[in-house]
CSV table of C-alpha atoms in Angstrom, one decimal:
chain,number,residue,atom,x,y,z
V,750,UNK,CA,-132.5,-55.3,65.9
V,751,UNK,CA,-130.3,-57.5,63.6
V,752,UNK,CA,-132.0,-57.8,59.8
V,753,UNK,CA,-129.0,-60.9,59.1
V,754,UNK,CA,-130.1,-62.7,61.8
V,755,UNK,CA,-134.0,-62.2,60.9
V,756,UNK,CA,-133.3,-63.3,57.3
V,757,UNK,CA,-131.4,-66.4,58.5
V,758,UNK,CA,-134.3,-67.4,60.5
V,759,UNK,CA,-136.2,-67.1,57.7
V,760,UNK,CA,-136.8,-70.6,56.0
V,761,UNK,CA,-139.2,-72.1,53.7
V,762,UNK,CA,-141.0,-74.5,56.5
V,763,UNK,CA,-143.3,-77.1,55.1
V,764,UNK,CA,-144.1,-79.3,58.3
V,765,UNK,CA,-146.1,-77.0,60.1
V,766,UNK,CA,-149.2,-77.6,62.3
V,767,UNK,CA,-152.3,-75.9,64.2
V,768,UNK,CA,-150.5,-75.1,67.2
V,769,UNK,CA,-149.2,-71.3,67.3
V,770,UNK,CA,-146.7,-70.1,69.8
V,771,UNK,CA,-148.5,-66.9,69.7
V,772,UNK,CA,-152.0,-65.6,69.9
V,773,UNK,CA,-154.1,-65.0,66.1
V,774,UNK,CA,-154.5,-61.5,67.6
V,775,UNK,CA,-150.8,-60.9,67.6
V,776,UNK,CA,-149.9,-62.3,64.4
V,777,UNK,CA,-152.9,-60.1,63.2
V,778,UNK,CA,-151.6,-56.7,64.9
V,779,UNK,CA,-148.0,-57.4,63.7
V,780,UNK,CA,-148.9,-58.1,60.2
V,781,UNK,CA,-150.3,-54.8,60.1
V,782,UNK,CA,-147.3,-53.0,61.4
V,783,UNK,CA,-145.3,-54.5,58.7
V,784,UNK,CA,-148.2,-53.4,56.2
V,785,UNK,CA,-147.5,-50.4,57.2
V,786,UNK,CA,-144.2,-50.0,57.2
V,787,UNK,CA,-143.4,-51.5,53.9
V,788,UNK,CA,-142.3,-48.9,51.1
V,789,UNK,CA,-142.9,-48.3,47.4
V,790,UNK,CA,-143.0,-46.4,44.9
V,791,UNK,CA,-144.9,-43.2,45.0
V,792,UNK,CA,-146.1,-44.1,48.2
V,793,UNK,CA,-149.1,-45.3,46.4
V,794,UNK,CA,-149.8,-48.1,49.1
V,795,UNK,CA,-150.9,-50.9,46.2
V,796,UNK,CA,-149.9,-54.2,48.6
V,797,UNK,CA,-153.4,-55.7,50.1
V,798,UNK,CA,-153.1,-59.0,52.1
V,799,UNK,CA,-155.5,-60.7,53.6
V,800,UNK,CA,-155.1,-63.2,56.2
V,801,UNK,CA,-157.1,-66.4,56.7
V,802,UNK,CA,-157.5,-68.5,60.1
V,803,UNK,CA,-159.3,-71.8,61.2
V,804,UNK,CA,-162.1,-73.1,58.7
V,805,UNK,CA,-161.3,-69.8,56.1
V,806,UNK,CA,-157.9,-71.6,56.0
V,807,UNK,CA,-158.9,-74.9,55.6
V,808,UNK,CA,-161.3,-73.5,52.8
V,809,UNK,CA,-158.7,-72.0,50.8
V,810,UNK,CA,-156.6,-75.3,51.0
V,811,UNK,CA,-159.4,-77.4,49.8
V,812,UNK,CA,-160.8,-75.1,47.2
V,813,UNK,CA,-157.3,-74.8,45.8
V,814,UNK,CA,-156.9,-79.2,45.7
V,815,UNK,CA,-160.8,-79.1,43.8
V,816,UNK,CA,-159.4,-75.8,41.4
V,817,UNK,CA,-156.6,-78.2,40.4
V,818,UNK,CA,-158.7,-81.2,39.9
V,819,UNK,CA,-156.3,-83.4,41.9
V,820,UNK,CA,-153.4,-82.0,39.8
V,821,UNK,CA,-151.6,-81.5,42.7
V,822,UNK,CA,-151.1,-84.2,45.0
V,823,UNK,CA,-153.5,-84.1,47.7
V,824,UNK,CA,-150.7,-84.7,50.4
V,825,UNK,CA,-149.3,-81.5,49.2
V,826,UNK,CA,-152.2,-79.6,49.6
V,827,UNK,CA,-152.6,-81.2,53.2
V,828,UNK,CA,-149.9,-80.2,54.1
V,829,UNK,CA,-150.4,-76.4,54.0
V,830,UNK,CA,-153.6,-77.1,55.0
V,831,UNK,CA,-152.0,-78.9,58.3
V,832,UNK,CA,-150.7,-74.8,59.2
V,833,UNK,CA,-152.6,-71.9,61.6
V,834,UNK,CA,-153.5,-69.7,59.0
V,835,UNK,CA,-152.5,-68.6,55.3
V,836,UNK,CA,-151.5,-64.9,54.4
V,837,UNK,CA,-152.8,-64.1,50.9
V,838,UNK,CA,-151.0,-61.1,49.2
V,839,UNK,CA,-152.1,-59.0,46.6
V,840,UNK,CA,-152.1,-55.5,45.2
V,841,UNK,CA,-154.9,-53.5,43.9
V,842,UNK,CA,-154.9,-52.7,40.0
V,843,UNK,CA,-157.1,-49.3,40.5
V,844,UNK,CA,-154.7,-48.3,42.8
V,845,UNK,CA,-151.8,-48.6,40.0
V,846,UNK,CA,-153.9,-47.5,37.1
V,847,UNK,CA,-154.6,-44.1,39.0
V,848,UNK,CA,-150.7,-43.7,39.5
V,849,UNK,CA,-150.3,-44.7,36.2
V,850,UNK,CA,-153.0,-41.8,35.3
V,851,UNK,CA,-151.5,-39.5,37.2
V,852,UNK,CA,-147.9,-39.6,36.2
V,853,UNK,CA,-147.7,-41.2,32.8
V,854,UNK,CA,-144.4,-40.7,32.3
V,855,UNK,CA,-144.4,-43.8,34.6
V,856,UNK,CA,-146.8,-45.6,33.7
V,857,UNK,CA,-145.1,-48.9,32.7
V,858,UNK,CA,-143.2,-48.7,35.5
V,859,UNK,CA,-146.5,-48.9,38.5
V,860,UNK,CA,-147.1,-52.7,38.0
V,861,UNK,CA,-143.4,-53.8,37.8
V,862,UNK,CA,-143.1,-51.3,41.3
V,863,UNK,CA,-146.2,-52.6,43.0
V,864,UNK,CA,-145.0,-56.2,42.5
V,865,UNK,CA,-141.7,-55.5,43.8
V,866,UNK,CA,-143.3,-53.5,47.1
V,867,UNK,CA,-144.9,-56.6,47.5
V,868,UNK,CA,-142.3,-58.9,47.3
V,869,UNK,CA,-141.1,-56.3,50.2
V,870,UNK,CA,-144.4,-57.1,51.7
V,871,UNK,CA,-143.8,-60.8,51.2
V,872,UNK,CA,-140.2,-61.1,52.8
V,873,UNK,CA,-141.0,-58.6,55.4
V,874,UNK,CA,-143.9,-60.7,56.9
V,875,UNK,CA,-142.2,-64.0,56.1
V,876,UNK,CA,-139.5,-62.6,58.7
V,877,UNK,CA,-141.8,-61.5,61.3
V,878,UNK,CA,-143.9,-64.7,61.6
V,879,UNK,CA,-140.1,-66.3,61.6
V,880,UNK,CA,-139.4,-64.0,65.2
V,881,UNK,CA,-142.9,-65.5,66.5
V,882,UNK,CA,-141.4,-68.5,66.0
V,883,UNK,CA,-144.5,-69.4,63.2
V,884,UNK,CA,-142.6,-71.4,60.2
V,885,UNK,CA,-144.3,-70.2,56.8
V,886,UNK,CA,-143.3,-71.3,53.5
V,887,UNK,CA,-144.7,-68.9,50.1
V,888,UNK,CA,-146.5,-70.7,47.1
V,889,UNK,CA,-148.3,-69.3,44.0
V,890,UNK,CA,-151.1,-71.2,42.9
V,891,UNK,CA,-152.6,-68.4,41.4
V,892,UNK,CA,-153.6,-67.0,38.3
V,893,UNK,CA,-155.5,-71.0,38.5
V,894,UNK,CA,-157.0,-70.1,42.0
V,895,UNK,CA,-157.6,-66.2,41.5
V,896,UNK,CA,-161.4,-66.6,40.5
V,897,UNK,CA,-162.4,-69.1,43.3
V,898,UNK,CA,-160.4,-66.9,46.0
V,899,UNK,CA,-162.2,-63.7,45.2
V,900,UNK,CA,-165.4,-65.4,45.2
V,901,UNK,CA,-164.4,-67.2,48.7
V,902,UNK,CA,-163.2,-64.2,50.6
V,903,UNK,CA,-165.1,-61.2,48.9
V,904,UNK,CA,-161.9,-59.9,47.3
V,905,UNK,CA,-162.8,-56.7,44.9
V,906,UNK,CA,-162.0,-57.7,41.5
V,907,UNK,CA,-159.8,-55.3,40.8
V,908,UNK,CA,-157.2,-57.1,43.7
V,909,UNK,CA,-154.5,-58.8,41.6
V,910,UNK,CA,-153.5,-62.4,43.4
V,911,UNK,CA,-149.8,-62.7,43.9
V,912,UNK,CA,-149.0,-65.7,46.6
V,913,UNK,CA,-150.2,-67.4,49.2
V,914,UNK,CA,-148.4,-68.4,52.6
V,915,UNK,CA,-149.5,-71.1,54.6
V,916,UNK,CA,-148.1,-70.9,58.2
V,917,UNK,CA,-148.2,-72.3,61.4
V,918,UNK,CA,-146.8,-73.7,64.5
V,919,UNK,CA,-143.3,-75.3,63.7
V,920,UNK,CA,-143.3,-79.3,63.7
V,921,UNK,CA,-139.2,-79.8,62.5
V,922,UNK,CA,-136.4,-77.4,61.2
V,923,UNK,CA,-135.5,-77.8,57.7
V,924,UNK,CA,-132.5,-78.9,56.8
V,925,UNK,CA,-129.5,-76.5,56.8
V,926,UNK,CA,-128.9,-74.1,53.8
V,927,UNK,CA,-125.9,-74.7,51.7
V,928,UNK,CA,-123.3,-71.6,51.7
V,929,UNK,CA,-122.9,-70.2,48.3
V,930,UNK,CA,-120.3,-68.5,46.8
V,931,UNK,CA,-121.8,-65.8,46.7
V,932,UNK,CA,-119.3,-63.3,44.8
V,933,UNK,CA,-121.1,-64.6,41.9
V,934,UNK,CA,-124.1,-62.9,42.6
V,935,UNK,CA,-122.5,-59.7,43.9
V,936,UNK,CA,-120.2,-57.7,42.3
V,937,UNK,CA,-118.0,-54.9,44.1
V,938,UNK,CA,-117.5,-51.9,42.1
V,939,UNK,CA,-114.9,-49.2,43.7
């Protein structure tokens, strides 16, 4: 159990193919353990994902290139379309309106807190597929594609699109990360 090590694993892979190390079923069981796990605020358990395989994947890729009216270049596209499978997170807006409801002290606080479980979400599942050995990279082509995805996936309309993350089966390594100095990002108060 070393988080470092996990989070150094962790890349943004873009050259990623079909061919998964491990078994949809697995990355499926895992997923939701990490679901699980994730905290927020409240426990009020806003995060939703939803995870696409074979021709759903494909789908989403092609309806997002036809969305952007060839805006976006088409190898781009291909090439998360190239990947296994796509994670799509989201959180669900009648879940933080009730919280908001119920504690209104809070209230402009539950959207700021559900986004920030879900980044949790986001980084925690980026990691996992990482120790499967699946590369993943995370891209946001919504609020463009949030219309065409509910319709695609019967999404409830009240589920507010946040990212998307192509992944798959690891073609290359990207190229090493540049050290930082990072004392001027983190400040040390005693």
């Amino acid at each position: 159990m070393n988080i470092i090590k996990s989070l150094e694993k962790r890349r943004t892979y873009y050259n990623i193919d079909k061919n998964l190390p491990v078994s949809e079923s697995e990355i499926e069981e895992k997923i939701k353990e990490v679901t699980e796990l994730v905290p927020d605020a409240f426990n009020m358990k806003s995060a939703r994902v939803v995870v696409l395989f074979g021709e759903k994947h494909d789908k989403l890729w092609d309806e997002i290139y036809n969305v952007f009216e060839g805006k976006v270049p088409r190898e781009k596209i291909d090439s998360f379309k190239a990947g296994a499978g796509t994670v799509l997170y989201l959180y669900d807006e009648k879940t933080v309106k009730k919280m908001q409801e119920d504690f209104s002290t809070y209230a402009d606080n539950f959207p700021v807190w559900a986004n920030q479980a879900n980044g949790m979400l986001q980084i925690s599942i980026w990691s996992l597929l990482r120790e499967l050995n699946v590369g993943a990279s995370l891209q946001h082509y919504n609020p463009v594609i949030d219309e065409k995805v509910k319709e695609l996936f019967d999404i409830p309309k009240e589920y507010k699109l946040l990212a998307q993350m192509p992944f798959g089966g690891i073609v290359s390594e990207p190229e090493a990360k540049e050290k930082e100095n990072i004392d001027e990002r983190v400040k040390v108060v005693k």
